[in-house]
Coordinates of C-alpha atoms (C1' of nucleotides) in Angstrom, one line a residue:
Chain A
X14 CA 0.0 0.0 0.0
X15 CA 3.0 2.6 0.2
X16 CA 3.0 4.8 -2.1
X17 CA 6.4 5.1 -4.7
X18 CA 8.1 7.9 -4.9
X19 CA 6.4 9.2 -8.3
X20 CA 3.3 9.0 -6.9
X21 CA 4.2 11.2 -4.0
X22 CA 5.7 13.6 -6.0
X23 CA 2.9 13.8 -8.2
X24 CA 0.8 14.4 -5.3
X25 CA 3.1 16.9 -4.2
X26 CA 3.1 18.8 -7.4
X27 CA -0.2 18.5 -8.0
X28 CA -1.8 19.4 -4.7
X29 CA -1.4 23.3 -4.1
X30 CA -1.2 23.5 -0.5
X31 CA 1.1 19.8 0.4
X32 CA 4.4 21.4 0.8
X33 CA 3.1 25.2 2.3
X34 CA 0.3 24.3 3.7
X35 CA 0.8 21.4 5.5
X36 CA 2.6 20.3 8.6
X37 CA 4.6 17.0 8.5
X38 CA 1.8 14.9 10.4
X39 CA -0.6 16.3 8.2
X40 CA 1.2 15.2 5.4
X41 CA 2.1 12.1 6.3
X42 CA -1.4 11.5 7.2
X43 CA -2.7 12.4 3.5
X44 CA -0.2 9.9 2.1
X45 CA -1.1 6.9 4.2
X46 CA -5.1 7.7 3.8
X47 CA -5.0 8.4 -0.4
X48 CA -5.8 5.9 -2.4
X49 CA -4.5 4.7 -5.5
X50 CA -6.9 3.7 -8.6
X51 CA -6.6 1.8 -11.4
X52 CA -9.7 2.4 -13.3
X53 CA -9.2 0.9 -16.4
X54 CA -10.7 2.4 -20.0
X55 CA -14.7 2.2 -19.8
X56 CA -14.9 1.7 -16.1
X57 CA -17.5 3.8 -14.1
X58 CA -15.4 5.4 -11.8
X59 CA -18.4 6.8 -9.7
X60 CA -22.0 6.3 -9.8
X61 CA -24.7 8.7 -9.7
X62 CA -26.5 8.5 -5.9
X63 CA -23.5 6.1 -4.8
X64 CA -21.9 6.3 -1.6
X65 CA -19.6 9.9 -1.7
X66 CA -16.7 9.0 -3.1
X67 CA -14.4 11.7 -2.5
X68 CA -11.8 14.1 -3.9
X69 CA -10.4 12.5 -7.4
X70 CA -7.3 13.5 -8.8
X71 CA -6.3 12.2 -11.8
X72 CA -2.8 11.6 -12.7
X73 CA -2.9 9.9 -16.1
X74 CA -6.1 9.1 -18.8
X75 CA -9.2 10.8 -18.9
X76 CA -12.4 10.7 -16.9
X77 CA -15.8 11.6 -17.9
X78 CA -18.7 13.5 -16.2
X79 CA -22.3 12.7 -17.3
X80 CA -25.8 12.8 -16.2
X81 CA -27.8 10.3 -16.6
X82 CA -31.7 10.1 -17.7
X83 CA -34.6 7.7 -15.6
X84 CA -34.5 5.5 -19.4
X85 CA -30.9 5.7 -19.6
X86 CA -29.8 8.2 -21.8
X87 CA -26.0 9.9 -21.0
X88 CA -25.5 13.3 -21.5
X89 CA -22.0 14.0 -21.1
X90 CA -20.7 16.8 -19.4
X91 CA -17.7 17.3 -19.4
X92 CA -14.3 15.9 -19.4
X93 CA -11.1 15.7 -16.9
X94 CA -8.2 15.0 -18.1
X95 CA -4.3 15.5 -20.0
X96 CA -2.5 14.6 -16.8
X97 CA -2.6 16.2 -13.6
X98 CA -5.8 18.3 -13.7
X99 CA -7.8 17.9 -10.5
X100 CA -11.1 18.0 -9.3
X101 CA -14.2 16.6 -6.7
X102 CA -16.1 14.2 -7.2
X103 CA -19.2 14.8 -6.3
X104 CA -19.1 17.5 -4.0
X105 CA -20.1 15.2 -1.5
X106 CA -17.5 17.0 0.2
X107 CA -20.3 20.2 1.0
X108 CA -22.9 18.4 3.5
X109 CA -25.1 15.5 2.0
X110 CA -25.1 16.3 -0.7
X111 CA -24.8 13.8 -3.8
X112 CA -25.3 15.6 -7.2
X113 CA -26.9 13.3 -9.4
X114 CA -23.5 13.1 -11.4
X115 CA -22.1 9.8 -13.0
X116 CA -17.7 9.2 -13.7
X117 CA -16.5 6.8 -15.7
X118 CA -13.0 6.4 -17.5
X119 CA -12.4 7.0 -21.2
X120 CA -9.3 5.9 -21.3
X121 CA -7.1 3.5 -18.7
X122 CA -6.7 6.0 -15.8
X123 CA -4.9 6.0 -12.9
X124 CA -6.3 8.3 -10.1
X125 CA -6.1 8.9 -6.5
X126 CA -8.6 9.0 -4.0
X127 CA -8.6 10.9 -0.9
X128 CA -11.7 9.8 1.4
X129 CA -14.0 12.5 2.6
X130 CA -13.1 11.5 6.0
X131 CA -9.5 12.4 5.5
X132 CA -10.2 14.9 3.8
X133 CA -12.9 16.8 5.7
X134 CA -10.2 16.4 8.5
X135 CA -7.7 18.6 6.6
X136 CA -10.1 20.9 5.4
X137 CA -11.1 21.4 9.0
X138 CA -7.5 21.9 10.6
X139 CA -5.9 23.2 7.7
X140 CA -6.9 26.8 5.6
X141 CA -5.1 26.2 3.0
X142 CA -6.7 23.2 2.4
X143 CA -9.8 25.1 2.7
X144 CA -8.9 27.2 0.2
X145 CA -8.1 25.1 -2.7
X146 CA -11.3 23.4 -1.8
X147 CA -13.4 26.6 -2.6
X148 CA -11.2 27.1 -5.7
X149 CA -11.6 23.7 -7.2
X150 CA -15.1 23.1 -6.0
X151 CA -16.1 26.5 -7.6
X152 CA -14.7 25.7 -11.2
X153 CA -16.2 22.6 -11.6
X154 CA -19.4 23.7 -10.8
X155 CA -18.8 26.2 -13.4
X156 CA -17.7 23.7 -15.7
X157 CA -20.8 21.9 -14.8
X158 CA -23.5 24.8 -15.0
X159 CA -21.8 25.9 -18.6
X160 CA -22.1 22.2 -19.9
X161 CA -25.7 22.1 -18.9
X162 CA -26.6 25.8 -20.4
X163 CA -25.0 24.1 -23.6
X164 CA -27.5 21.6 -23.3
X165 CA -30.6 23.4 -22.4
X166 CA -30.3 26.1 -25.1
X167 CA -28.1 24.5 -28.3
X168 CA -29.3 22.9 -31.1
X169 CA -27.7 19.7 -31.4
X170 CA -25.9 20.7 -34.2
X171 CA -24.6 23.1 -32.3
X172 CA -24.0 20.8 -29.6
X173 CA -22.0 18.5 -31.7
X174 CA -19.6 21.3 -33.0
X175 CA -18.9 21.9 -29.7
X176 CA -17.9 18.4 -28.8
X177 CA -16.0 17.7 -32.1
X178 CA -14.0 20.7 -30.9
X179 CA -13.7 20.0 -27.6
X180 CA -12.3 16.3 -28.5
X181 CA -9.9 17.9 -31.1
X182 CA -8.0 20.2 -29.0
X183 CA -7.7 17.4 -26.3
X184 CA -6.0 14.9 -29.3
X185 CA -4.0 18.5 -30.4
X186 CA -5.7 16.5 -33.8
X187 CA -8.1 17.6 -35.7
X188 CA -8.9 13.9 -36.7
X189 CA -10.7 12.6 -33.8
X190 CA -10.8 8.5 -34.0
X191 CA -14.6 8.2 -32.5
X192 CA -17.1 6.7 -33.7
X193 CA -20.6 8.4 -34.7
X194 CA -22.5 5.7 -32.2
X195 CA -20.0 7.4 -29.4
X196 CA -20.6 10.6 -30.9
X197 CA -24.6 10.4 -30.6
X198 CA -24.0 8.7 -26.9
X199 CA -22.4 11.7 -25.3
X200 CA -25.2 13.8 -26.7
X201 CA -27.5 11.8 -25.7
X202 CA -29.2 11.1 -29.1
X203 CA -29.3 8.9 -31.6
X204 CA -26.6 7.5 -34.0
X205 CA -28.7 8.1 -37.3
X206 CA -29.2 11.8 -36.3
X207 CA -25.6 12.0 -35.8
X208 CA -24.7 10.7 -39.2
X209 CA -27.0 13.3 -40.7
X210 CA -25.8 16.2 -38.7
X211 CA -22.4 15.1 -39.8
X212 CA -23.0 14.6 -43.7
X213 CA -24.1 18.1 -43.8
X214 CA -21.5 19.1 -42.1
X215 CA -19.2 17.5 -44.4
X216 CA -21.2 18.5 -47.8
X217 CA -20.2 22.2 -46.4
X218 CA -16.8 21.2 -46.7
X219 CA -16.2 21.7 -42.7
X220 CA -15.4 18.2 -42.3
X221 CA -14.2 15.1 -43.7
X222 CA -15.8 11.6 -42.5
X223 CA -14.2 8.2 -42.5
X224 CA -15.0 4.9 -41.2
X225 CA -14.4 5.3 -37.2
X226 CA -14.0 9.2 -37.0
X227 CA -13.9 12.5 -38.7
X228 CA -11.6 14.9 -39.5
X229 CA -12.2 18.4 -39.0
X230 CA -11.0 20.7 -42.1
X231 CA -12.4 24.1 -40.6
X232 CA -12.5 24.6 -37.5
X233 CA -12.8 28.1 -37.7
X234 CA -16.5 26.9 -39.2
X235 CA -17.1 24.5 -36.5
X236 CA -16.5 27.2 -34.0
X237 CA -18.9 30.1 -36.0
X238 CA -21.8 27.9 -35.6
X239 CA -22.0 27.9 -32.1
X240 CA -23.4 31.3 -30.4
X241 CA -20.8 32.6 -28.5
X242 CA -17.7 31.3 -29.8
Chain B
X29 CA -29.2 52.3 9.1
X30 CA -29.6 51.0 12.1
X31 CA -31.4 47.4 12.1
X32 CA -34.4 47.4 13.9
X33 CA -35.0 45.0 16.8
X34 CA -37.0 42.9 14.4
X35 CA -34.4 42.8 11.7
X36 CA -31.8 41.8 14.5
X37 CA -33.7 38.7 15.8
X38 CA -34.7 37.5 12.8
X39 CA -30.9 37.6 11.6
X40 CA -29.9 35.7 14.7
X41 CA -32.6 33.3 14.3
X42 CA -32.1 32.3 10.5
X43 CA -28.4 32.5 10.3
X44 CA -27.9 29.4 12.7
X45 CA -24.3 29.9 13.9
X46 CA -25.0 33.7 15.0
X47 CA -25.5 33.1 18.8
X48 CA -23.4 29.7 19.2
X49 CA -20.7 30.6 16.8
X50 CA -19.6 34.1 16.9
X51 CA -18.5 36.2 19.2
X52 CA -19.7 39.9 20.1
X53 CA -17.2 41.5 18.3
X54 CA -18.1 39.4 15.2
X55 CA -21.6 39.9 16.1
X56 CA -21.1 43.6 15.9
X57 CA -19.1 43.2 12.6
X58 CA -21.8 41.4 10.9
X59 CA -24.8 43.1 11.9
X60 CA -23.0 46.3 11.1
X61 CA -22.1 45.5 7.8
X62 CA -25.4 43.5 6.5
X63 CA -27.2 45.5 4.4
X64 CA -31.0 45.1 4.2
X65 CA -32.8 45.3 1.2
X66 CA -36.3 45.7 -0.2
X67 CA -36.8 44.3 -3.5
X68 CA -40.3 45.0 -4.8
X69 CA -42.2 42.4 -7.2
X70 CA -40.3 42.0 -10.6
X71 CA -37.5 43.5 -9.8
X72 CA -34.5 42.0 -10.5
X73 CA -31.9 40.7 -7.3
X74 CA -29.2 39.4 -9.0
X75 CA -28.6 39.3 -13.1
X76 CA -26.0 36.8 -14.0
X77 CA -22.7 37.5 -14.6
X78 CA -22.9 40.9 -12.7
X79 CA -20.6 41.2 -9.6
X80 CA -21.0 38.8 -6.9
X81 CA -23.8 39.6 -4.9
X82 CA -23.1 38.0 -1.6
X83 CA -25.1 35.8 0.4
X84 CA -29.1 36.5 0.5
X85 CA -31.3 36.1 2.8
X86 CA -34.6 36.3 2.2
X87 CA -37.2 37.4 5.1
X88 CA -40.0 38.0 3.5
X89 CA -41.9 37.3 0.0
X90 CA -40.7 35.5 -2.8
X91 CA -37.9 35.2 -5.1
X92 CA -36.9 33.1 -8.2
X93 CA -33.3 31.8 -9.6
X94 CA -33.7 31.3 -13.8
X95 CA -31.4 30.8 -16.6
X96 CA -30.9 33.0 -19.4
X97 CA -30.4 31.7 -22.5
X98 CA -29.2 34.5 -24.9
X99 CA -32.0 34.8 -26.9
X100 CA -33.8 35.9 -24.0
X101 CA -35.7 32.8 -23.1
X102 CA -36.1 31.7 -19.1
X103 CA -36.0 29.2 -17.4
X104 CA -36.9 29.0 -13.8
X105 CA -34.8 27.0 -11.8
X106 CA -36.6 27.1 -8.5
X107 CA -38.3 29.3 -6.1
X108 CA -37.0 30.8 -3.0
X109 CA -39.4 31.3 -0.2
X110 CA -41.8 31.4 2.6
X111 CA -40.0 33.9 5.1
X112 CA -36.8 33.0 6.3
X113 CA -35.3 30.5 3.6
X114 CA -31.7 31.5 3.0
X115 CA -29.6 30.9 0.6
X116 CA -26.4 31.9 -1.0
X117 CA -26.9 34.3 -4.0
X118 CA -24.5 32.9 -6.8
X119 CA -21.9 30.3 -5.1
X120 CA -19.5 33.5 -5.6
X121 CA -18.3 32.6 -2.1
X122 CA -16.3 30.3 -3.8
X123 CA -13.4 32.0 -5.4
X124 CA -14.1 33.3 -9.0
X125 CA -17.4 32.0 -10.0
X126 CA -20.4 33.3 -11.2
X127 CA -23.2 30.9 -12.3
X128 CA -25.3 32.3 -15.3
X129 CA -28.3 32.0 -12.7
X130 CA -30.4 35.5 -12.1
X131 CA -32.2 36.0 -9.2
X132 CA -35.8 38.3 -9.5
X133 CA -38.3 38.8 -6.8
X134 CA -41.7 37.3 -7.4
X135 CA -43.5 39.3 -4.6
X136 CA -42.6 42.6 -2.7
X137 CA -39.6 40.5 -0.9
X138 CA -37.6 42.0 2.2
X139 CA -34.0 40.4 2.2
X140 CA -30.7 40.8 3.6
X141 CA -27.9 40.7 1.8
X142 CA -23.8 40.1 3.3
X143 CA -21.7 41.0 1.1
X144 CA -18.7 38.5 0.0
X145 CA -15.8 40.8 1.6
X146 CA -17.7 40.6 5.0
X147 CA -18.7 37.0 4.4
X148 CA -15.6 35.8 3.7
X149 CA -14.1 37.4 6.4
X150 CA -15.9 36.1 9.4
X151 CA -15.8 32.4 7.1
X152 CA -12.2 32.2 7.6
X153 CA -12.2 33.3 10.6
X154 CA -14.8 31.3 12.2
X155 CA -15.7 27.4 11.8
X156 CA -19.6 27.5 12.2
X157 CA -20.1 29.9 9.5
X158 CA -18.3 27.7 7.3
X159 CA -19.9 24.9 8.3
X160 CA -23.5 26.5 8.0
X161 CA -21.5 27.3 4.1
X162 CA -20.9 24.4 2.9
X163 CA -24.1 22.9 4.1
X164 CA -26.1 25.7 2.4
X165 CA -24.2 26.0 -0.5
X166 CA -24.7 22.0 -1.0
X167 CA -28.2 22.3 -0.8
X168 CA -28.3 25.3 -3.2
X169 CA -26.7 23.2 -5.8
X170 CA -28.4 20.1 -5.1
X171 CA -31.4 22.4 -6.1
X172 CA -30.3 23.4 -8.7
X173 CA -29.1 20.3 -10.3
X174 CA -32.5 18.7 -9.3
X175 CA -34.1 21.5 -11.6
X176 CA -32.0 20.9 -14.4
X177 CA -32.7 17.3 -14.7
X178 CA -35.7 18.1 -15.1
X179 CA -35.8 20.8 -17.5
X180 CA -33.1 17.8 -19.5
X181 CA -34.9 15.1 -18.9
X182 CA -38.8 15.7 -19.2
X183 CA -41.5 16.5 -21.3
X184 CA -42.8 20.0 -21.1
X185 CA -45.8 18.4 -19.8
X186 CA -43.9 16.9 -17.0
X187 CA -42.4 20.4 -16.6
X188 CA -45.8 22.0 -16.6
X189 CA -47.3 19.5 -14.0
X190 CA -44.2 20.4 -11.8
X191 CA -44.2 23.8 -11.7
X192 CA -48.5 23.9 -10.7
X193 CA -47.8 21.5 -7.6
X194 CA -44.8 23.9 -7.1
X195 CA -46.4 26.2 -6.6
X196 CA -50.3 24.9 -5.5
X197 CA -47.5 24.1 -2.3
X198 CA -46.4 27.6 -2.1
X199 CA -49.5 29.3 -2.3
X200 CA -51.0 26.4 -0.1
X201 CA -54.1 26.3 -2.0
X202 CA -55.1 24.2 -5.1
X203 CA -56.4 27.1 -7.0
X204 CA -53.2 29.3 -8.8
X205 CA -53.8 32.5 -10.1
X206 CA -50.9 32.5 -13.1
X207 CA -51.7 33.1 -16.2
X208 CA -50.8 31.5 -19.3
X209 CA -48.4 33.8 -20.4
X210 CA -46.3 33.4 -16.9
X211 CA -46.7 30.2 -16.6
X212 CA -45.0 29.6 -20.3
X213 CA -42.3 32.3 -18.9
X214 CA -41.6 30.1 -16.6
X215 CA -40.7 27.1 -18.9
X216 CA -39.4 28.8 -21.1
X217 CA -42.4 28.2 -24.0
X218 CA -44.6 30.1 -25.9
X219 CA -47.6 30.6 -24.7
X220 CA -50.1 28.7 -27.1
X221 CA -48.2 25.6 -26.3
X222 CA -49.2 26.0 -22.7
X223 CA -52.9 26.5 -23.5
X224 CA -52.9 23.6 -25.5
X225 CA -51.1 21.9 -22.7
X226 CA -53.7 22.7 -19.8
X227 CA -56.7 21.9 -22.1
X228 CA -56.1 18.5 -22.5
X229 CA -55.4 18.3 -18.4
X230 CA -58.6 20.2 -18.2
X231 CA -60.4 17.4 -20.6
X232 CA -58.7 14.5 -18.1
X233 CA -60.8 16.3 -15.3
X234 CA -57.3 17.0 -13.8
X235 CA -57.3 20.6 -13.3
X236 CA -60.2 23.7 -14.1
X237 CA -58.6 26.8 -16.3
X238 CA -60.3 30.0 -15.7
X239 CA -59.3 33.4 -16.6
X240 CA -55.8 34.3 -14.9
X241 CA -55.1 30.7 -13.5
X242 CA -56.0 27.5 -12.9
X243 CA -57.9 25.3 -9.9
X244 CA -56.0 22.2 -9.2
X245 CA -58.6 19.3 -9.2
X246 CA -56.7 16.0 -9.1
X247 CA -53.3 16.7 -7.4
X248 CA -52.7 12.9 -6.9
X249 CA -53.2 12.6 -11.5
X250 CA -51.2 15.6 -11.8
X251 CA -48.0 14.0 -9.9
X252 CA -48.3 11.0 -11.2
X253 CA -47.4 12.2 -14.7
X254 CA -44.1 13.0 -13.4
X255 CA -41.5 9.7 -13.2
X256 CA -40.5 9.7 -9.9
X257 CA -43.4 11.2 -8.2
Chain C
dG20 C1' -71.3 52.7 -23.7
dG21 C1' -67.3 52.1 -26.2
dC22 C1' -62.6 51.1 -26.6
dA23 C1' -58.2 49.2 -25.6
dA24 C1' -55.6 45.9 -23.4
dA25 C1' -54.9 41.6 -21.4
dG26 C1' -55.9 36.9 -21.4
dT27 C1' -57.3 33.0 -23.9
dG28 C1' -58.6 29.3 -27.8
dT29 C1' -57.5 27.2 -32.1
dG30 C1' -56.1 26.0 -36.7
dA31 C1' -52.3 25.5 -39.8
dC32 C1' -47.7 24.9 -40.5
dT33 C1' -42.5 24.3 -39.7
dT34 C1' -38.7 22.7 -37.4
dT35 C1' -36.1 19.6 -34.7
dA36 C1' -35.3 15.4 -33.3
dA37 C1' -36.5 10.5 -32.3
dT38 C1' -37.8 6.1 -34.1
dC39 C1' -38.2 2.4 -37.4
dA40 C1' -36.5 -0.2 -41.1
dC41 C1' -33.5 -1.3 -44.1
dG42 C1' -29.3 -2.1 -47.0
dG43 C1' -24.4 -1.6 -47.9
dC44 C1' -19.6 -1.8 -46.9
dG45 C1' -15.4 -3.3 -45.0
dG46 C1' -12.3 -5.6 -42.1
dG47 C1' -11.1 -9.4 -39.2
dC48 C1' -11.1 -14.2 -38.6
dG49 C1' -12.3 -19.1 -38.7
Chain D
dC16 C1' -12.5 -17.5 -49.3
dG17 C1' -16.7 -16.6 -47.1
dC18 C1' -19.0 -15.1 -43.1
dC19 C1' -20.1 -12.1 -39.5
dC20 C1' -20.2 -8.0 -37.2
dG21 C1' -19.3 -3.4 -36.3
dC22 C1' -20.0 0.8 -38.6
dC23 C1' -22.3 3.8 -41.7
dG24 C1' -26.1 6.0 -45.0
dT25 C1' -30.8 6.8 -46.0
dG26 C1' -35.6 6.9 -46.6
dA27 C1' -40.1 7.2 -44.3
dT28 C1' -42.7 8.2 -40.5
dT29 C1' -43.9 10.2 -36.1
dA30 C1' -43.8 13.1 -32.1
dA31 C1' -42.9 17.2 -29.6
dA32 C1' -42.5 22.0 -29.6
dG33 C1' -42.2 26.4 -31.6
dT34 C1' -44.2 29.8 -34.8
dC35 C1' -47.8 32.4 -37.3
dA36 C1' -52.1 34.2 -37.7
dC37 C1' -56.3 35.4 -36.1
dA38 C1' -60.7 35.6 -33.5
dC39 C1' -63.0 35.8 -29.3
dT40 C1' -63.8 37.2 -24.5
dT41 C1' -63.3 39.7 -20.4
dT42 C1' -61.9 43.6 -17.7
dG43 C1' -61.2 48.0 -16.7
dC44 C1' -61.2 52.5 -17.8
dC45 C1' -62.1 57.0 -20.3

DNA sequence: GGCAAAGTGTGACTTTAATCACGGCGGGCG
DNA sequence: CGCCCGCCGTGATTAAAGTCACACTTTGCC
C-alpha cells in the first residue's frame, strides 16, 4: 500500500497546499489515507446516488462526467483530463449532498482517492486546504452549470460542433478516431441523427468523414456555428 | 441604518451559527455590515454575470433563480421562499465563480444581503459559519441540479405538471392564479403551447382553467405524470 | 357605452429530433 | 475464401415544440 516515490511527487506537485500548507503529520497522514486507482478504460469510476466517493485527482487518462436520464440516456458533461488536472467528485465534500453526477474512464486512468473523512479532516485543521477546496469546487461547478446551459439552449448541431471541438484540442488533432455511435452517446441522441448532422457538415466542406471518425478541415466553421464562440 | 430589533432577531434566528458561533465582536461586525434590502415584485436581485452579490437572505416574500439563454428565453430553476429561507446568491463565495443564474423577486420581498468581503471574512475566521456554508451551498446546488434534470430530462408536460404542484405548495391552495403567459415564462415556452397543454389536463378532469389561473382538481393525476413522483 | 388591453382558444404549418426499417460496406477471422 | 459483425447512409414516419395568424372574451377605464 505505500506509495512510490512518483506518486508522492505527483501528489506533491499536483496538490497546491502539500508542501506550504501542511505540517509533517498532516502530510504524512494524507499519504497513508490516499488511495491509488486503477480504473481501467470504460470503467465507471463513480456512480450517480453512490456512496460519496471523494476528492479525485487524476494523474494519467481521462475521466468523464455525465448525467444520466430515468431511461438511460448519457448526456456527457464534461471531461477531466491531460495529466494532472484535478477535481471533486461529487461534492459530497459540502454536506449531503450527492449531485446526481455519473464518472467513468475513457481511457485507462490512474487516479487517487482521498476519502471525505481524511479529507474533511484537513479541510477542517488546515486553511489552505480550505482554500483550494473553494477554488476547485467553484470551477467545476462552473464547468458543470456551462455544460448544462449548452445543453438546455443549443441545437444539437450546435452541440456536436462543440464536442468535435472540444475532443480535437484534447488529441492537439483535428482527426478525432470516434465513432458516430459514441458521438450520438455523449449527446445523448441517436446515431442516425448523428450521421445526418455530420453529412451536412461534411457537404459544407467543414469536415471530412471516414470509417471510425472524422476529420475536421475548418475549424474556424465549426467554432462560428456555435453562439458565442 | 440602524437594524431594527426585528431585523436583528430575525438575523440571529435564520443564520444558525449567530448566537453559538460568533462572538460579540463578530456579532457587531456582521450586523454592522449587513445591508437590508427591499426588492419590490419583478424586480430584479441578482442578473448573471454581474458582480458577486453575496449571500441573501430572504425574510419575507418570494424570489426566483432562472437561466438566461441569450435569446432571452427563461427558465426557472426554483423558487426561493416562505419567510426566512436562506440561501447563497451565486456560489461566488467560492473564489471566482459566477453561475449564469439571475435571481428576481416574485413578490414585494424584504431580504438581507452580506456582502462577499464581510462573508468571507468572518468564514475564515470562524468554523460555524463555514460549516453552516458548505451545508447551504450543498443544498443550493443540489437544487439546482435537481431543476435541471428536469428541464433535461422531461417532457414540457412533466415540466408544466411540476411547476402547478410547485407552486399549489407555495401558495397552499389548489387554486393558482398565473396566467398563461407566466406560466409559459416560466418554462421557457410560448404561450399557445401552454394553452394547449392545460386543455387537454382540463379534458382529463385534472385541473379547471379559468381566466388568470387554474384550480388544481386531481393533485394525486397531476404528480403521477411526473417519473419519480 | 365604447374602446383598448390583457388573457385565452385554435387552426395550420414548420422545425427539430426520435424512431423504425433497411441495405451496404469493410475488415477481421475461422 | 466466405461469413459475421461493427460501422455507416438513408428513406419514411412520427412526435414534440415552436411559430404564425387570427378571432373571441373579459376587464377596466375614459
Amino acid at each position: 500500500m505505500a506509495l512510490t516515490a512518483q506518486q508522492v511527487a505527483f501528489l506533491k506537485g499536483t496538490l497546491g497546499f502539500f508542501e506550504e500548507g501542511l505540517n509533517k503529520s498532516q502530510q504524512e497522514y494524507l499519504l497513508g489515507n490516499v488511495r491509488p486507482v486503477f480504473a481501467p478504460a470504460g470503467s465507471i469510476v463513480h456512480s450517480g446516488e453512490a456512496e460519496c466517493l471523494g476528492v479525485v485527482l487524476l494523474q494519467s487518462g481521462r475521466l468523464r462526467a455525465y448525467m444520466l436520464s430515468p431511461d438511460g440516456r448519457e448526456i456527457t458533461l464534461y471531461f477531466i483530463g491531460h495529466s494532472s488536472l484535478s477535481m471533486l467528485a461529487a461534492s459530497c465534500i459540502l454536506k449531503n449532498v450527492a449531485l446526481p453526477v455519473h464518472l467513468s474512464a475513457e481511457e485507462d486512468s490512474h487516479l487517487f482517492i482521498i476519502p471525505p473523512k481524511v479529507y474533511n479532516k484537513l479541510r477542517a485543521e488546515n486553511k489552505a486546504v480550505e482554500n483550494y477546496t473553494s477554488e476547485v469546487l467553484g470551477s467545476t461547478f462552473a464547468h458543470t452549470m456551462q455544460a448544462i446551459e449548452h445543453t438546455v439552449f443549443l441545437t444539437l448541431e450546435q452541440r456536436l460542433a462543440l464536442l468535435l471541438l472540444e475532443q480535437a484540442s484534447f488529441e492537439e488533432s483535428s482527426t478525432l478516431h470516434l465513432t458516430q455511435e459514441a458521438l450520438a452517446r455523449h449527446l445523448g441522441t441517436a446515431r442516425e441523427v448523428v450521421s445526418r448532422l455530420l453529412k451536412t457538415l461534411s457537404e459544407e466542406g467543414i469536415l471530412k468523414i471516414f470509417r471510425g471518425g472524422v476529420t475536421i478541415l475548418n475549424k474556424n466553421a465549426l467554432a462560428m456555428l456555435v453562439p458565442g464562440l
